[in-house]
PDB file of C-alpha atoms and ligand atoms in Angstrom:
ATOM      1  CA  MET A  16       3.515  -5.475  38.942  1.00  0.00           C
ATOM      2  CA  ASN A  17       5.235  -3.621  36.130  1.00  0.00           C
ATOM      3  CA  LEU A  18       2.409  -2.800  33.743  1.00  0.00           C
ATOM      4  CA  ASP A  19       4.941  -1.528  31.200  1.00  0.00           C
ATOM      5  CA  LEU A  20       5.749  -5.134  30.469  1.00  0.00           C
ATOM      6  CA  PHE A  21       2.398  -5.289  28.737  1.00  0.00           C
ATOM      7  CA  ALA A  22       2.589  -2.078  26.757  1.00  0.00           C
ATOM      8  CA  PRO A  23       2.364  -3.248  23.133  1.00  0.00           C
ATOM      9  CA  ASP A  24       4.383  -0.268  21.859  1.00  0.00           C
ATOM     10  CA  ASP A  25       7.422  -1.608  23.690  1.00  0.00           C
ATOM     11  CA  ILE A  26       7.419  -5.025  22.081  1.00  0.00           C
ATOM     12  CA  PRO A  27       9.855  -5.094  19.171  1.00  0.00           C
ATOM     13  CA  LEU A  28       7.897  -6.933  16.507  1.00  0.00           C
ATOM     14  CA  LEU A  29       9.743  -9.358  14.301  1.00  0.00           C
ATOM     15  CA  ASP A  30       9.705  -9.391  10.535  1.00  0.00           C
ATOM     16  CA  VAL A  31       6.980 -11.754   9.372  1.00  0.00           C
ATOM     17  CA  PRO A  32       7.464 -14.086   6.430  1.00  0.00           C
ATOM     18  CA  LEU A  33       4.146 -14.428   4.579  1.00  0.00           C
ATOM     19  CA  GLY A  34       5.398 -16.737   1.851  1.00  0.00           C
ATOM     20  CA  PRO A  35       8.552 -17.826   0.024  1.00  0.00           C
ATOM     21  CA  ARG A  36       8.974 -14.321  -1.467  1.00  0.00           C
ATOM     22  CA  ALA A  37       6.623 -12.264   0.716  1.00  0.00           C
ATOM     23  CA  VAL A  38       7.586 -10.534   3.944  1.00  0.00           C
ATOM     24  CA  VAL A  39       6.573  -7.745   6.305  1.00  0.00           C
ATOM     25  CA  LEU A  40       9.626  -5.668   7.227  1.00  0.00           C
ATOM     26  CA  ARG A  41       8.814  -4.143  10.597  1.00  0.00           C
ATOM     27  CA  GLY A  42       9.511  -0.431  10.886  1.00  0.00           C
ATOM     28  CA  LEU A  43      11.695  -0.275   7.796  1.00  0.00           C
ATOM     29  CA  ALA A  44      10.009   2.979   6.694  1.00  0.00           C
ATOM     30  CA  LEU A  45      10.380   4.789  10.038  1.00  0.00           C
ATOM     31  CA  PRO A  46      13.629   6.619   9.138  1.00  0.00           C
ATOM     32  CA  TYR A  47      12.052   7.831   5.872  1.00  0.00           C
ATOM     33  CA  VAL A  48       8.666   9.134   7.017  1.00  0.00           C
ATOM     34  CA  GLU A  49       9.620  12.621   8.136  1.00  0.00           C
ATOM     35  CA  ALA A  50      11.446  13.397   4.896  1.00  0.00           C
ATOM     36  CA  LEU A  51       8.603  12.248   2.673  1.00  0.00           C
ATOM     37  CA  LEU A  52       5.801  14.186   4.396  1.00  0.00           C
ATOM     38  CA  PRO A  53       6.299  17.462   2.448  1.00  0.00           C
ATOM     39  CA  ASP A  54       6.273  15.470  -0.801  1.00  0.00           C
ATOM     40  CA  LEU A  55       3.095  13.704   0.262  1.00  0.00           C
ATOM     41  CA  ASP A  56       1.490  17.099   0.973  1.00  0.00           C
ATOM     42  CA  ARG A  57       2.433  18.382  -2.470  1.00  0.00           C
ATOM     43  CA  ILE A  58       0.955  15.296  -4.112  1.00  0.00           C
ATOM     44  CA  PHE A  59      -2.291  15.619  -2.132  1.00  0.00           C
ATOM     45  CA  THR A  60      -2.583  19.258  -3.225  1.00  0.00           C
ATOM     46  CA  ALA A  61      -1.960  18.544  -6.926  1.00  0.00           C
ATOM     47  CA  ALA A  62      -3.974  15.314  -7.056  1.00  0.00           C
ATOM     48  CA  PRO A  63      -6.286  15.048  -4.037  1.00  0.00           C
ATOM     49  CA  PRO A  64      -7.284  11.560  -2.859  1.00  0.00           C
ATOM     50  CA  ARG A  65     -10.774  10.715  -4.108  1.00  0.00           C
ATOM     51  CA  HIS A  66     -13.271   7.880  -3.834  1.00  0.00           C
ATOM     52  CA  MET A  67     -13.347   5.990  -7.114  1.00  0.00           C
ATOM     53  CA  VAL A  68     -16.056   3.655  -8.370  1.00  0.00           C
ATOM     54  CA  THR A  69     -15.423  -0.004  -9.186  1.00  0.00           C
ATOM     55  CA  PRO A  70     -16.590  -1.564 -12.475  1.00  0.00           C
ATOM     56  CA  GLY A  71     -19.360  -3.167 -10.404  1.00  0.00           C
ATOM     57  CA  GLY A  72     -20.585   0.289  -9.363  1.00  0.00           C
ATOM     58  CA  PHE A  73     -19.361   0.351  -5.768  1.00  0.00           C
ATOM     59  CA  ARG A  74     -17.842   3.529  -4.336  1.00  0.00           C
ATOM     60  CA  MET A  75     -14.548   2.562  -2.700  1.00  0.00           C
ATOM     61  CA  SER A  76     -14.323   3.380   1.025  1.00  0.00           C
ATOM     62  CA  VAL A  77     -10.632   4.163   0.524  1.00  0.00           C
ATOM     63  CA  ALA A  78      -9.704   7.500  -1.080  1.00  0.00           C
ATOM     64  CA  LEU A  79      -6.848   7.161  -3.571  1.00  0.00           C
ATOM     65  CA  THR A  80      -4.429   9.093  -5.705  1.00  0.00           C
ATOM     66  CA  ASN A  81      -1.129   8.353  -7.450  1.00  0.00           C
ATOM     67  CA  CYS A  82       2.317   9.634  -8.239  1.00  0.00           C
ATOM     68  CA  GLY A  83       4.731   8.440 -10.894  1.00  0.00           C
ATOM     69  CA  ALA A  84       4.545   7.975 -14.658  1.00  0.00           C
ATOM     70  CA  LEU A  85       1.499   5.732 -14.334  1.00  0.00           C
ATOM     71  CA  GLY A  86      -1.416   5.799 -11.910  1.00  0.00           C
ATOM     72  CA  TRP A  87      -3.966   3.119 -11.067  1.00  0.00           C
ATOM     73  CA  THR A  88      -7.576   4.129 -11.565  1.00  0.00           C
ATOM     74  CA  THR A  89     -11.002   2.563 -11.668  1.00  0.00           C
ATOM     75  CA  ASP A  90     -14.397   3.579 -13.012  1.00  0.00           C
ATOM     76  CA  ARG A  91     -17.474   1.889 -14.486  1.00  0.00           C
ATOM     77  CA  ARG A  92     -15.404   0.868 -17.545  1.00  0.00           C
ATOM     78  CA  GLY A  93     -12.783  -1.058 -15.578  1.00  0.00           C
ATOM     79  CA  TYR A  94      -9.487  -1.001 -13.717  1.00  0.00           C
ATOM     80  CA  ARG A  95      -6.443   0.346 -15.544  1.00  0.00           C
ATOM     81  CA  TYR A  96      -3.245   2.341 -15.379  1.00  0.00           C
ATOM     82  CA  SER A  97      -3.329   5.821 -16.882  1.00  0.00           C
ATOM     83  CA  ASP A  98      -0.584   8.388 -17.460  1.00  0.00           C
ATOM     84  CA  THR A  99      -2.998  11.176 -16.529  1.00  0.00           C
ATOM     85  CA  ASP A 100      -5.273  11.952 -13.614  1.00  0.00           C
ATOM     86  CA  PRO A 101      -8.834  11.502 -14.970  1.00  0.00           C
ATOM     87  CA  GLN A 102     -10.004  14.318 -12.667  1.00  0.00           C
ATOM     88  CA  THR A 103      -7.681  16.985 -14.101  1.00  0.00           C
ATOM     89  CA  GLY A 104      -6.384  15.560 -17.378  1.00  0.00           C
ATOM     90  CA  GLN A 105      -2.863  16.375 -16.131  1.00  0.00           C
ATOM     91  CA  CYS A 106       0.041  13.993 -15.605  1.00  0.00           C
ATOM     92  CA  TRP A 107       0.198  12.472 -12.140  1.00  0.00           C
ATOM     93  CA  PRO A 108       2.722  14.199  -9.832  1.00  0.00           C
ATOM     94  CA  ALA A 109       6.262  12.833 -10.265  1.00  0.00           C
ATOM     95  CA  LEU A 110       7.525  10.063  -7.995  1.00  0.00           C
ATOM     96  CA  PRO A 111       9.637  11.957  -5.416  1.00  0.00           C
ATOM     97  CA  ASP A 112      13.192  10.812  -4.641  1.00  0.00           C
ATOM     98  CA  THR A 113      12.202  10.390  -0.989  1.00  0.00           C
ATOM     99  CA  PHE A 114       9.579   7.813  -2.042  1.00  0.00           C
ATOM    100  CA  LEU A 115      11.928   6.116  -4.488  1.00  0.00           C
ATOM    101  CA  SER A 116      14.761   5.595  -2.016  1.00  0.00           C
ATOM    102  CA  LEU A 117      12.365   4.062   0.508  1.00  0.00           C
ATOM    103  CA  ALA A 118      10.874   1.732  -2.124  1.00  0.00           C
ATOM    104  CA  ARG A 119      14.263   0.628  -3.363  1.00  0.00           C
ATOM    105  CA  SER A 120      15.746  -0.040   0.063  1.00  0.00           C
ATOM    106  CA  ALA A 121      12.687  -2.119   1.028  1.00  0.00           C
ATOM    107  CA  ALA A 122      12.901  -4.136  -2.194  1.00  0.00           C
ATOM    108  CA  ASP A 123      16.630  -4.694  -1.596  1.00  0.00           C
ATOM    109  CA  ALA A 124      15.994  -5.775   1.991  1.00  0.00           C
ATOM    110  CA  ALA A 125      13.495  -8.348   0.721  1.00  0.00           C
ATOM    111  CA  GLY A 126      15.931  -9.670  -1.884  1.00  0.00           C
ATOM    112  CA  PHE A 127      14.565  -7.924  -4.974  1.00  0.00           C
ATOM    113  CA  SER A 128      17.462  -5.946  -6.393  1.00  0.00           C
ATOM    114  CA  ASP A 129      17.064  -3.303  -9.096  1.00  0.00           C
ATOM    115  CA  PHE A 130      13.411  -2.486  -8.349  1.00  0.00           C
ATOM    116  CA  GLN A 131      12.352   0.332 -10.669  1.00  0.00           C
ATOM    117  CA  PRO A 132       8.824   1.428  -9.809  1.00  0.00           C
ATOM    118  CA  ASP A 133       6.989   3.658 -12.283  1.00  0.00           C
ATOM    119  CA  ALA A 134       3.780   3.845 -10.275  1.00  0.00           C
ATOM    120  CA  CYS A 135       2.901   4.637  -6.676  1.00  0.00           C
ATOM    121  CA  LEU A 136      -0.706   4.191  -5.613  1.00  0.00           C
ATOM    122  CA  ILE A 137      -1.536   6.168  -2.472  1.00  0.00           C
ATOM    123  CA  ASN A 138      -4.493   4.918  -0.437  1.00  0.00           C
ATOM    124  CA  ARG A 139      -6.001   6.950   2.382  1.00  0.00           C
ATOM    125  CA  TYR A 140      -8.082   5.077   4.956  1.00  0.00           C
ATOM    126  CA  VAL A 141     -10.183   6.493   7.771  1.00  0.00           C
ATOM    127  CA  PRO A 142     -11.688   4.301  10.514  1.00  0.00           C
ATOM    128  CA  GLY A 143     -14.268   2.001   8.933  1.00  0.00           C
ATOM    129  CA  ALA A 144     -12.599   2.006   5.505  1.00  0.00           C
ATOM    130  CA  GLY A 145     -11.112  -1.201   4.070  1.00  0.00           C
ATOM    131  CA  VAL A 146     -10.346  -3.008   0.834  1.00  0.00           C
ATOM    132  CA  SER A 147     -12.014  -6.266  -0.162  1.00  0.00           C
ATOM    133  CA  LEU A 148     -10.166  -9.380  -1.310  1.00  0.00           C
ATOM    134  CA  HIS A 149      -8.345  -8.820  -4.600  1.00  0.00           C
ATOM    135  CA  GLN A 150      -5.255  -9.640  -6.658  1.00  0.00           C
ATOM    136  CA  ASP A 151      -2.961  -6.949  -8.068  1.00  0.00           C
ATOM    137  CA  LYS A 152      -2.950  -7.953 -11.706  1.00  0.00           C
ATOM    138  CA  ASN A 153      -3.278  -4.798 -13.817  1.00  0.00           C
ATOM    139  CA  GLU A 154       0.500  -4.461 -14.171  1.00  0.00           C
ATOM    140  CA  ARG A 155       2.110  -5.428 -17.467  1.00  0.00           C
ATOM    141  CA  ASN A 156       4.448  -8.028 -16.054  1.00  0.00           C
ATOM    142  CA  PHE A 157       4.575  -9.786 -12.743  1.00  0.00           C
ATOM    143  CA  ASP A 158       8.363 -10.190 -12.508  1.00  0.00           C
ATOM    144  CA  ALA A 159       8.772  -7.130 -10.306  1.00  0.00           C
ATOM    145  CA  PRO A 160       7.595  -7.218  -6.688  1.00  0.00           C
ATOM    146  CA  ILE A 161       5.127  -4.884  -5.010  1.00  0.00           C
ATOM    147  CA  VAL A 162       6.366  -2.736  -2.146  1.00  0.00           C
ATOM    148  CA  SER A 163       3.660  -1.551   0.241  1.00  0.00           C
ATOM    149  CA  VAL A 164       4.341   1.031   2.963  1.00  0.00           C
ATOM    150  CA  SER A 165       2.004   1.568   5.924  1.00  0.00           C
ATOM    151  CA  MET A 166       1.812   4.875   7.792  1.00  0.00           C
ATOM    152  CA  GLY A 167      -0.564   6.252  10.401  1.00  0.00           C
ATOM    153  CA  ILE A 168      -3.119   4.151  12.268  1.00  0.00           C
ATOM    154  CA  PRO A 169      -2.822   0.349  12.135  1.00  0.00           C
ATOM    155  CA  ALA A 170      -4.706  -2.057   9.895  1.00  0.00           C
ATOM    156  CA  VAL A 171      -5.280  -5.793   9.803  1.00  0.00           C
ATOM    157  CA  PHE A 172      -3.943  -7.134   6.521  1.00  0.00           C
ATOM    158  CA  LEU A 173      -5.313 -10.421   5.196  1.00  0.00           C
ATOM    159  CA  PHE A 174      -2.917 -12.353   3.008  1.00  0.00           C
ATOM    160  CA  GLY A 175      -4.461 -15.283   1.179  1.00  0.00           C
ATOM    161  CA  GLY A 176      -3.365 -17.664  -1.545  1.00  0.00           C
ATOM    162  CA  LEU A 177      -3.558 -17.880  -5.310  1.00  0.00           C
ATOM    163  CA  GLN A 178      -7.223 -18.929  -5.162  1.00  0.00           C
ATOM    164  CA  ARG A 179      -9.839 -16.553  -3.811  1.00  0.00           C
ATOM    165  CA  SER A 180     -11.109 -19.297  -1.496  1.00  0.00           C
ATOM    166  CA  ASP A 181      -7.686 -20.036   0.084  1.00  0.00           C
ATOM    167  CA  ARG A 182      -7.493 -19.369   3.796  1.00  0.00           C
ATOM    168  CA  ALA A 183      -5.882 -15.992   4.600  1.00  0.00           C
ATOM    169  CA  GLN A 184      -3.199 -15.184   7.176  1.00  0.00           C
ATOM    170  CA  ARG A 185      -3.832 -12.078   9.287  1.00  0.00           C
ATOM    171  CA  VAL A 186      -1.076  -9.633  10.095  1.00  0.00           C
ATOM    172  CA  LEU A 187      -1.247  -6.223  11.799  1.00  0.00           C
ATOM    173  CA  LEU A 188       0.435  -3.517   9.726  1.00  0.00           C
ATOM    174  CA  GLN A 189       1.606  -0.609  11.846  1.00  0.00           C
ATOM    175  CA  HIS A 190       3.147   2.769  11.163  1.00  0.00           C
ATOM    176  CA  GLY A 191       6.464   2.223   9.358  1.00  0.00           C
ATOM    177  CA  ASP A 192       5.909  -1.392   8.363  1.00  0.00           C
ATOM    178  CA  VAL A 193       6.646  -2.371   4.761  1.00  0.00           C
ATOM    179  CA  ALA A 194       5.225  -5.428   3.016  1.00  0.00           C
ATOM    180  CA  VAL A 195       7.098  -6.702  -0.032  1.00  0.00           C
ATOM    181  CA  TRP A 196       6.025  -9.559  -2.227  1.00  0.00           C
ATOM    182  CA  GLY A 197       6.918 -10.974  -5.596  1.00  0.00           C
ATOM    183  CA  GLY A 198       7.919 -14.143  -7.404  1.00  0.00           C
ATOM    184  CA  PRO A 199       5.523 -16.997  -6.649  1.00  0.00           C
ATOM    185  CA  ASP A 200       3.633 -14.775  -4.171  1.00  0.00           C
ATOM    186  CA  ARG A 201       3.041 -11.927  -6.611  1.00  0.00           C
ATOM    187  CA  LEU A 202      -0.572 -12.832  -7.426  1.00  0.00           C
ATOM    188  CA  ARG A 203      -1.790 -13.810  -3.985  1.00  0.00           C
ATOM    189  CA  TYR A 204      -5.188 -12.522  -2.908  1.00  0.00           C
ATOM    190  CA  HIS A 205      -5.177  -9.944  -0.129  1.00  0.00           C
ATOM    191  CA  ALA A 206      -7.469  -7.504   1.683  1.00  0.00           C
ATOM    192  CA  VAL A 207      -7.510  -4.857   4.400  1.00  0.00           C
ATOM    193  CA  SER A 208     -10.123  -5.247   7.169  1.00  0.00           C
ATOM    194  CA  PRO A 209     -12.171  -2.148   8.009  1.00  0.00           C
ATOM    195  CA  LEU A 210      -9.981  -0.025  10.276  1.00  0.00           C
ATOM    196  CA  LYS A 211     -10.784   0.474  13.936  1.00  0.00           C
ATOM    197  CA  ASP A 212     -11.016   3.934  15.484  1.00  0.00           C
ATOM    198  CA  ALA A 213      -7.555   5.230  16.350  1.00  0.00           C
ATOM    199  CA  THR A 214      -5.431   8.337  16.021  1.00  0.00           C
ATOM    200  CA  HIS A 215      -1.793   8.715  15.123  1.00  0.00           C
ATOM    201  CA  PRO A 216       0.412  11.656  16.201  1.00  0.00           C
ATOM    202  CA  LEU A 217       1.490  12.499  12.621  1.00  0.00           C
ATOM    203  CA  PHE A 218      -1.515  11.384  10.582  1.00  0.00           C
ATOM    204  CA  GLY A 219      -4.512  11.812  12.895  1.00  0.00           C
ATOM    205  CA  ALA A 220      -7.352   9.342  12.363  1.00  0.00           C
ATOM    206  CA  ALA A 221      -5.958   8.074   9.056  1.00  0.00           C
ATOM    207  CA  ARG A 222      -3.827   5.379   7.495  1.00  0.00           C
ATOM    208  CA  ILE A 223      -1.780   6.168   4.413  1.00  0.00           C
ATOM    209  CA  ASN A 224      -0.577   3.249   2.316  1.00  0.00           C
ATOM    210  CA  LEU A 225       1.899   3.652  -0.535  1.00  0.00           C
ATOM    211  CA  THR A 226       2.126   0.767  -2.966  1.00  0.00           C
ATOM    212  CA  PHE A 227       4.941   0.888  -5.455  1.00  0.00           C
ATOM    213  CA  ARG A 228       4.715  -1.120  -8.660  1.00  0.00           C
ATOM    214  CA  GLN A 229       6.433  -1.593 -11.962  1.00  0.00           C
ATOM    215  CA  ALA A 230       3.254  -1.146 -13.991  1.00  0.00           C
ATOM    216  CA  GLY A 231       4.347  -0.305 -17.539  1.00  0.00           C
TER     217      GLY A 231
HETATM  218  C1  LIG B  15      -3.157  -1.539   1.805  1.00  0.00           C
HETATM  219  N1  LIG B  15      -2.667  -2.803  -0.070  1.00  0.00           N
HETATM  220  O1  LIG B  15      -2.269  -2.077   2.449  1.00  0.00           O
HETATM  221  C2  LIG B  15      -3.692  -2.162   0.554  1.00  0.00           C
HETATM  222  N2  LIG B  15      -1.666  -4.683  -2.849  1.00  0.00           N
HETATM  223  O2  LIG B  15      -3.681  -0.492   2.145  1.00  0.00           O
HETATM  224  C3  LIG B  15      -2.804  -3.563  -1.158  1.00  0.00           C
HETATM  225  O3  LIG B  15      -3.843  -3.780  -1.721  1.00  0.00           O
HETATM  226  C4  LIG B  15      -1.615  -4.157  -1.662  1.00  0.00           C
HETATM  227  O4  LIG B  15      -0.416  -3.676   0.313  1.00  0.00           O
HETATM  228  C5  LIG B  15      -0.594  -5.268  -3.342  1.00  0.00           C
HETATM  229  C6  LIG B  15       0.570  -5.339  -2.662  1.00  0.00           C
HETATM  230  C7  LIG B  15       0.642  -4.796  -1.439  1.00  0.00           C
HETATM  231  C8  LIG B  15      -0.472  -4.187  -0.898  1.00  0.00           C
HETATM  232 FE1  LIG B  16      -3.536  -4.847  -3.582  1.00  0.00          FE
END
């Protein structure tokens, strides 16, 4: 029996449509990862990922930081975009060209031309970390899509509907996958299940997610 037939790494996964204007583009980021790592390191040095507190007083299990003109933050007073890092008072690190070209080619591939992100939220997950069901609705207009890049260890992504109670689809996001959604899917609820133990050759026991938005 050829056990290799059952090795999941060898199965070329297909792109997954999640809605009329929502799709997971399998492996689209793979050719970009190596080039963006030094930029990611610089960002983590200037603005280290940190655990923020929600308005409800919960410490997020995900550590986050930002690059770009605007950065998403949360504290006891609410969720918002800010042009400075509340921890340092400095501007967020600039959005590197390596990030921008990846974001734009993913948006193009999903049929959203002329994507001009001004914000990139960077989430760092370790095993056990996750994000509860939410909508992305702090951006000024919802015409632009969201482009979400997964790197490192895998995560189960839950993609629901426009109502919190709508049944969610489950999709595994692996290293290099990019989810893009906009149009009628822009405000759909979504979540990330707590990650299982795993290690990745480039990222160790961590998942890095970049979500690009047009926030301002
Ligand atoms: C994550 N992503 O994949 C969390 N939001 O780590 C999100 O919450 C998200 O992936 C909006 C659009 C795409 C996303
Ligand atoms: Fe989100």
